[in-house]
């Protein structure tokens, strides 16, 4: 069974580029569960990511299957 995680893409900056903030809890078994959670809690998720990346805005939020998360990660 697939596990879905929430991935927030932080706005790129000239010197830092794009960063990802990955929410590992809660985990979801169905993509629609993840999407519903994000819709209901988007402000809280954005605030959490911005507290970790001070001064950076959130560019996008995705629900990603855990086994496909590697596609989002690139070597620096």
mmCIF file of C-alpha atoms in Angstrom:
data_model
loop_
_atom_site.group_PDB
_atom_site.id
_atom_site.type_symbol
_atom_site.label_atom_id
_atom_site.label_comp_id
_atom_site.label_asym_id
_atom_site.label_seq_id
_atom_site.Cartn_x
_atom_site.Cartn_y
_atom_site.Cartn_z
ATOM 1 C CA UNK A 1 0.000 0.000 0.000
ATOM 2 C CA UNK A 2 1.295 3.452 -0.904
ATOM 3 C CA UNK A 3 2.031 6.086 1.690
ATOM 4 C CA UNK A 4 1.555 9.748 0.764
ATOM 5 C CA UNK A 5 3.509 12.622 2.324
ATOM 6 C CA UNK A 6 3.020 16.371 2.129
ATOM 7 C CA UNK A 7 5.793 18.287 0.359
ATOM 8 C CA UNK A 8 5.961 22.088 0.442
ATOM 9 C CA UNK A 9 8.168 23.778 -2.152
ATOM 10 C CA UNK A 10 9.742 26.930 -0.795
ATOM 11 C CA UNK A 11 10.142 29.915 -3.121
ATOM 12 C CA UNK A 12 13.491 29.993 -4.874
ATOM 13 C CA UNK A 13 16.070 32.641 -4.081
ATOM 14 C CA UNK A 14 19.029 33.666 -6.207
ATOM 15 C CA UNK A 15 21.630 32.319 -3.795
ATOM 16 C CA UNK A 16 19.769 29.364 -2.241
ATOM 17 C CA UNK A 17 17.540 28.033 -4.991
ATOM 18 C CA UNK A 18 14.463 25.979 -4.152
ATOM 19 C CA UNK A 19 14.072 24.001 -0.925
ATOM 20 C CA UNK A 20 11.574 21.349 0.079
ATOM 21 C CA UNK A 21 9.869 21.042 3.432
ATOM 22 C CA UNK A 22 8.563 17.498 3.873
ATOM 23 C CA UNK A 23 5.801 16.715 6.363
ATOM 24 C CA UNK A 24 6.201 13.077 7.423
ATOM 25 C CA UNK A 25 3.355 12.964 9.944
ATOM 26 C CA UNK A 26 0.537 12.460 9.388
ATOM 27 C CA UNK A 27 0.935 9.880 6.639
ATOM 28 C CA UNK A 28 -1.911 9.047 4.297
ATOM 29 C CA UNK A 29 -2.869 5.826 2.529
ATOM 30 C CA UNK A 30 -4.947 7.520 -0.179
ATOM 31 C CA UNK A 31 -4.102 10.668 -2.182
ATOM 32 C CA UNK A 32 -7.561 12.161 -1.594
ATOM 33 C CA UNK A 33 -7.010 11.915 2.187
ATOM 34 C CA UNK A 34 -3.788 13.889 1.799
ATOM 35 C CA UNK A 35 -5.409 16.511 -0.439
ATOM 36 C CA UNK A 36 -8.320 16.970 1.975
ATOM 37 C CA UNK A 37 -5.894 17.392 4.896
ATOM 38 C CA UNK A 38 -3.869 19.978 2.959
ATOM 39 C CA UNK A 39 -7.013 21.906 1.999
ATOM 40 C CA UNK A 40 -8.245 21.969 5.601
ATOM 41 C CA UNK A 41 -4.847 22.797 7.126
ATOM 42 C CA UNK A 42 -3.000 24.799 4.469
ATOM 43 C CA UNK A 43 -2.476 27.880 6.650
ATOM 44 C CA UNK A 44 -0.959 25.786 9.452
ATOM 45 C CA UNK A 45 1.274 23.889 7.016
ATOM 46 C CA UNK A 46 2.480 27.113 5.384
ATOM 47 C CA UNK A 47 3.156 28.726 8.770
ATOM 48 C CA UNK A 48 5.187 25.686 9.884
ATOM 49 C CA UNK A 49 7.300 25.708 6.715
ATOM 50 C CA UNK A 50 7.852 29.467 6.939
ATOM 51 C CA UNK A 51 8.978 29.129 10.568
ATOM 52 C CA UNK A 52 11.692 26.737 9.359
ATOM 53 C CA UNK A 53 12.613 28.832 6.291
ATOM 54 C CA UNK A 54 12.357 32.359 7.685
ATOM 55 C CA UNK A 55 11.690 34.971 5.031
ATOM 56 C CA UNK A 56 10.762 32.408 2.371
ATOM 57 C CA UNK A 57 7.316 31.999 0.860
ATOM 58 C CA UNK A 58 5.722 28.687 -0.058
ATOM 59 C CA UNK A 59 5.538 28.253 -3.830
ATOM 60 C CA UNK A 60 3.481 25.060 -3.927
ATOM 61 C CA UNK A 61 2.188 22.110 -1.900
ATOM 62 C CA UNK A 62 2.066 18.531 -3.178
ATOM 63 C CA UNK A 63 0.890 15.166 -1.919
ATOM 64 C CA UNK A 64 3.604 12.767 -3.029
ATOM 65 C CA UNK A 65 3.809 8.978 -2.793
ATOM 66 C CA UNK A 66 6.700 8.226 -0.446
ATOM 67 C CA UNK A 67 8.294 5.850 -2.958
ATOM 68 C CA UNK A 68 8.368 8.688 -5.559
ATOM 69 C CA UNK A 69 9.786 11.352 -3.256
ATOM 70 C CA UNK A 70 13.254 10.803 -4.702
ATOM 71 C CA UNK A 71 12.049 12.436 -7.949
ATOM 72 C CA UNK A 72 11.708 15.727 -6.056
ATOM 73 C CA UNK A 73 15.182 15.516 -4.570
ATOM 74 C CA UNK A 74 18.166 16.594 -6.640
ATOM 75 C CA UNK A 75 21.791 16.508 -5.620
ATOM 76 C CA UNK A 76 23.102 19.970 -4.784
#
